[in-house]
Amino acid sequence: MNTKCDISSLIQYKPIEEIENIIQKVSPFANPFTAARGEILRYTAGNKPHCYLLHSGSVTLNRRGDGMVLNTENAPFVLGVSNQYASNGNLYLKVVENAQLSRLSVERFNLLTESYNLWRDLSYLMIYNVSRVYAHITMISQMSSYDLIRFQLQELMDEPDAIRLNTTAANYIMNRTYLSRSGVMRILSVLRNKGYITLQRGVLVRLDALPESLVG
């Protein structure tokens, strides 16, 4: 199973046109704001579920308690509508690149979806979200420790510089997997010593084609 291909290839299917249409129709009824890198955004406000329109920047979806990163999304995107019936207290958003967003209640979003007949666009967004989640779960459950690190390094190298240059490779990997720091550092050390990667103060600055398996 080529997990790198399975997950990364989904990006090309991101329904940009449909997402932008949703944002265009809904944003006049939402409250715009700017969020700085590192800021935490909750899905509830005043005991009501809320959603976010991401106009620019990047955010991660994190699990409350251990901070596990479940997903990373870049603008444009709509967050908080796919999981509106779940317990949103278990999830939060973290800004990883200064972002422009708008916020509105899920109730209002649903009413606007009905008024503007955005169901088709919303279904494309939902399908994309479900596909990303399925691919992520499959990756976590089937890959070896080295495969996970190999995949995450490739993902990190593809991130915008604002993200890649502001986090260490070890932290990026550990925030997205269940791997221990010692295990991650051991494999990174082997890759660095063999010349496959270059790290500067822990930050990934160069990545060559990584081997399918690692000995050492």
mmCIF file of C-alpha atoms in Angstrom, residues 14-190:
data_model
loop_
_atom_site.group_PDB
_atom_site.id
_atom_site.type_symbol
_atom_site.label_atom_id
_atom_site.label_comp_id
_atom_site.label_asym_id
_atom_site.label_seq_id
_atom_site.Cartn_x
_atom_site.Cartn_y
_atom_site.Cartn_z
ATOM 1 C CA LYS A 14 -9.647 19.256 -2.444
ATOM 2 C CA PRO A 15 -12.869 20.906 -3.693
ATOM 3 C CA ILE A 16 -11.450 24.439 -3.858
ATOM 4 C CA GLU A 17 -14.218 25.858 -6.050
ATOM 5 C CA GLU A 18 -16.972 24.458 -3.830
ATOM 6 C CA ILE A 19 -15.260 25.624 -0.628
ATOM 7 C CA GLU A 20 -14.763 29.131 -2.016
ATOM 8 C CA ASN A 21 -18.419 29.270 -3.025
ATOM 9 C CA ILE A 22 -19.489 28.333 0.503
ATOM 10 C CA ILE A 23 -17.189 30.970 1.986
ATOM 11 C CA GLN A 24 -18.389 33.637 -0.446
ATOM 12 C CA LYS A 25 -22.046 33.029 0.413
ATOM 13 C CA VAL A 26 -21.636 32.566 4.170
ATOM 14 C CA SER A 27 -18.900 35.050 5.144
ATOM 15 C CA PRO A 28 -21.138 38.180 5.019
ATOM 16 C CA PHE A 29 -23.062 36.670 7.954
ATOM 17 C CA ALA A 30 -19.971 35.659 9.955
ATOM 18 C CA ASN A 31 -17.688 37.586 12.305
ATOM 19 C CA PRO A 32 -14.215 38.130 10.793
ATOM 20 C CA PHE A 33 -11.071 38.118 12.927
ATOM 21 C CA THR A 34 -7.319 37.595 12.782
ATOM 22 C CA ALA A 35 -5.609 34.790 14.701
ATOM 23 C CA ALA A 36 -1.883 34.688 15.435
ATOM 24 C CA ARG A 37 0.374 31.659 15.275
ATOM 25 C CA GLY A 38 -0.119 29.461 18.342
ATOM 26 C CA GLU A 39 -3.616 30.758 19.144
ATOM 27 C CA ILE A 40 -6.190 28.173 20.248
ATOM 28 C CA LEU A 41 -9.708 28.233 18.778
ATOM 29 C CA ARG A 42 -12.632 26.397 20.349
ATOM 30 C CA TYR A 43 -15.633 24.945 18.587
ATOM 31 C CA THR A 44 -18.080 26.220 21.189
ATOM 32 C CA ALA A 45 -18.959 29.762 22.250
ATOM 33 C CA GLY A 46 -21.747 30.590 24.669
ATOM 34 C CA ASN A 47 -22.579 26.869 24.882
ATOM 35 C CA LYS A 48 -23.363 26.853 21.158
ATOM 36 C CA PRO A 49 -21.377 24.966 18.498
ATOM 37 C CA HIS A 50 -19.547 27.256 16.083
ATOM 38 C CA CYS A 51 -17.702 26.775 12.811
ATOM 39 C CA TYR A 52 -14.890 28.663 11.109
ATOM 40 C CA LEU A 53 -14.216 29.918 7.608
ATOM 41 C CA LEU A 54 -10.476 29.875 6.932
ATOM 42 C CA HIS A 55 -9.661 32.681 4.467
ATOM 43 C CA SER A 56 -5.863 32.564 4.748
ATOM 44 C CA GLY A 57 -3.230 30.772 6.792
ATOM 45 C CA SER A 58 -3.079 27.264 8.250
ATOM 46 C CA VAL A 59 -4.500 25.461 11.275
ATOM 47 C CA THR A 60 -4.264 22.041 12.857
ATOM 48 C CA LEU A 61 -7.086 20.004 14.340
ATOM 49 C CA ASN A 62 -5.980 18.772 17.763
ATOM 50 C CA ARG A 63 -7.359 16.342 20.300
ATOM 51 C CA ARG A 64 -7.905 17.708 23.767
ATOM 52 C CA GLY A 65 -5.891 16.056 26.517
ATOM 53 C CA ASP A 66 -2.784 14.926 24.671
ATOM 54 C CA GLY A 67 -2.717 17.550 21.908
ATOM 55 C CA MET A 68 -2.452 14.920 19.168
ATOM 56 C CA VAL A 69 -2.621 16.558 15.725
ATOM 57 C CA LEU A 70 -5.369 14.832 13.752
ATOM 58 C CA ASN A 71 -5.234 16.951 10.624
ATOM 59 C CA THR A 72 -3.684 20.036 9.055
ATOM 60 C CA GLU A 73 -5.644 22.340 6.791
ATOM 61 C CA ASN A 74 -4.633 25.309 4.655
ATOM 62 C CA ALA A 75 -6.911 28.053 3.365
ATOM 63 C CA PRO A 76 -9.446 28.063 1.934
ATOM 64 C CA PHE A 77 -11.388 25.741 4.199
ATOM 65 C CA VAL A 78 -14.488 25.386 6.365
ATOM 66 C CA LEU A 79 -14.018 23.818 9.793
ATOM 67 C CA GLY A 80 -16.562 22.604 12.312
ATOM 68 C CA VAL A 81 -19.412 21.520 10.067
ATOM 69 C CA SER A 82 -18.369 17.913 9.422
ATOM 70 C CA ASN A 83 -18.283 17.175 13.153
ATOM 71 C CA GLN A 84 -21.184 19.362 14.275
ATOM 72 C CA TYR A 85 -23.020 16.488 15.973
ATOM 73 C CA ALA A 86 -19.947 15.222 17.805
ATOM 74 C CA SER A 87 -18.744 16.322 21.224
ATOM 75 C CA ASN A 88 -16.692 19.288 20.059
ATOM 76 C CA GLY A 89 -15.259 19.771 23.525
ATOM 77 C CA ASN A 90 -12.828 16.973 22.659
ATOM 78 C CA LEU A 91 -11.313 18.891 19.747
ATOM 79 C CA TYR A 92 -9.778 22.295 19.177
ATOM 80 C CA LEU A 93 -7.985 24.220 16.455
ATOM 81 C CA LYS A 94 -4.464 25.603 16.718
ATOM 82 C CA VAL A 95 -3.181 28.289 14.377
ATOM 83 C CA VAL A 96 0.167 27.291 12.854
ATOM 84 C CA GLU A 97 0.418 30.169 10.374
ATOM 85 C CA ASN A 98 -1.102 33.622 10.997
ATOM 86 C CA ALA A 99 -4.653 33.334 9.742
ATOM 87 C CA GLN A 100 -7.679 35.324 8.652
ATOM 88 C CA LEU A 101 -10.906 33.612 9.697
ATOM 89 C CA SER A 102 -14.604 34.207 10.202
ATOM 90 C CA ARG A 103 -16.765 32.564 12.856
ATOM 91 C CA LEU A 104 -20.474 31.846 13.024
ATOM 92 C CA SER A 105 -22.781 29.444 14.793
ATOM 93 C CA VAL A 106 -23.389 26.060 13.218
ATOM 94 C CA GLU A 107 -27.115 26.776 13.426
ATOM 95 C CA ARG A 108 -26.719 29.879 11.266
ATOM 96 C CA PHE A 109 -24.406 28.038 8.882
ATOM 97 C CA ASN A 110 -27.026 25.326 8.346
ATOM 98 C CA LEU A 111 -29.734 27.915 7.709
ATOM 99 C CA LEU A 112 -27.530 29.666 5.145
ATOM 100 C CA THR A 113 -26.736 26.338 3.502
ATOM 101 C CA GLU A 114 -30.471 25.801 3.082
ATOM 102 C CA SER A 115 -31.151 29.367 1.910
ATOM 103 C CA TYR A 116 -28.397 29.377 -0.718
ATOM 104 C CA ASN A 117 -28.814 25.710 -1.654
ATOM 105 C CA LEU A 118 -25.212 24.889 -0.813
ATOM 106 C CA TRP A 119 -25.845 21.191 -0.210
ATOM 107 C CA ARG A 120 -23.892 20.058 -3.267
ATOM 108 C CA ASP A 121 -20.867 22.140 -2.296
ATOM 109 C CA LEU A 122 -21.130 20.946 1.293
ATOM 110 C CA SER A 123 -21.293 17.303 0.198
ATOM 111 C CA TYR A 124 -18.015 17.722 -1.704
ATOM 112 C CA LEU A 125 -16.435 19.182 1.424
ATOM 113 C CA MET A 126 -17.767 16.314 3.554
ATOM 114 C CA ILE A 127 -16.491 13.650 1.150
ATOM 115 C CA TYR A 128 -13.044 15.251 1.160
ATOM 116 C CA ASN A 129 -13.017 15.389 4.966
ATOM 117 C CA VAL A 130 -14.103 11.774 5.385
ATOM 118 C CA SER A 131 -11.506 10.617 2.855
ATOM 119 C CA ARG A 132 -8.731 12.448 4.725
ATOM 120 C CA VAL A 133 -9.801 10.959 8.060
ATOM 121 C CA TYR A 134 -10.043 7.436 6.605
ATOM 122 C CA ALA A 135 -6.599 7.709 5.021
ATOM 123 C CA HIS A 136 -5.120 8.995 8.287
ATOM 124 C CA ILE A 137 -6.604 6.152 10.343
ATOM 125 C CA THR A 138 -5.410 3.586 7.812
ATOM 126 C CA MET A 139 -1.925 5.054 7.889
ATOM 127 C CA ILE A 140 -1.680 5.032 11.685
ATOM 128 C CA SER A 141 -2.972 1.470 12.018
ATOM 129 C CA GLN A 142 -0.941 -0.218 9.267
ATOM 130 C CA MET A 143 2.456 1.457 9.098
ATOM 131 C CA SER A 144 5.633 0.560 10.971
ATOM 132 C CA SER A 145 7.483 3.139 13.066
ATOM 133 C CA TYR A 146 9.922 3.838 10.255
ATOM 134 C CA ASP A 147 7.126 4.074 7.673
ATOM 135 C CA LEU A 148 5.322 6.605 9.868
ATOM 136 C CA ILE A 149 8.441 8.724 10.289
ATOM 137 C CA ARG A 150 9.250 8.467 6.580
ATOM 138 C CA PHE A 151 5.763 9.623 5.665
ATOM 139 C CA GLN A 152 5.739 12.455 8.209
ATOM 140 C CA LEU A 153 9.113 13.738 6.990
ATOM 141 C CA GLN A 154 7.754 13.864 3.453
ATOM 142 C CA GLU A 155 4.670 15.691 4.703
ATOM 143 C CA LEU A 156 6.816 18.133 6.680
ATOM 144 C CA MET A 157 8.955 18.913 3.643
ATOM 145 C CA ASP A 158 5.785 19.743 1.690
ATOM 146 C CA GLU A 159 4.534 22.161 4.361
ATOM 147 C CA PRO A 160 4.756 25.940 3.787
ATOM 148 C CA ASP A 161 8.006 27.441 5.066
ATOM 149 C CA ALA A 162 6.050 29.270 7.768
ATOM 150 C CA ILE A 163 5.277 25.864 9.279
ATOM 151 C CA ARG A 164 8.355 23.815 8.372
ATOM 152 C CA LEU A 165 10.908 26.352 9.589
ATOM 153 C CA ASN A 166 9.145 26.944 12.901
ATOM 154 C CA THR A 167 8.932 23.405 14.253
ATOM 155 C CA THR A 168 11.467 20.676 14.804
ATOM 156 C CA ALA A 169 11.133 17.475 12.819
ATOM 157 C CA ALA A 170 10.882 15.458 16.038
ATOM 158 C CA ASN A 171 8.030 17.556 17.439
ATOM 159 C CA TYR A 172 6.187 17.506 14.108
ATOM 160 C CA ILE A 173 6.329 13.706 14.031
ATOM 161 C CA MET A 174 5.446 13.160 17.699
ATOM 162 C CA ASN A 175 2.484 15.541 17.495
ATOM 163 C CA ARG A 176 1.009 13.387 14.729
ATOM 164 C CA THR A 177 1.843 9.861 15.876
ATOM 165 C CA TYR A 178 2.022 7.744 19.026
ATOM 166 C CA LEU A 179 5.764 7.250 18.655
ATOM 167 C CA SER A 180 8.080 7.931 21.589
ATOM 168 C CA ARG A 181 10.685 10.685 21.498
ATOM 169 C CA SER A 182 13.515 8.169 21.886
ATOM 170 C CA GLY A 183 12.273 6.101 18.943
ATOM 171 C CA VAL A 184 11.823 9.154 16.735
ATOM 172 C CA MET A 185 15.225 10.593 17.626
ATOM 173 C CA ARG A 186 16.937 7.257 16.955
ATOM 174 C CA ILE A 187 15.546 6.971 13.440
ATOM 175 C CA LEU A 188 16.192 10.650 12.673
ATOM 176 C CA SER A 189 19.781 10.180 13.829
ATOM 177 C CA VAL A 190 20.266 7.206 11.499
#
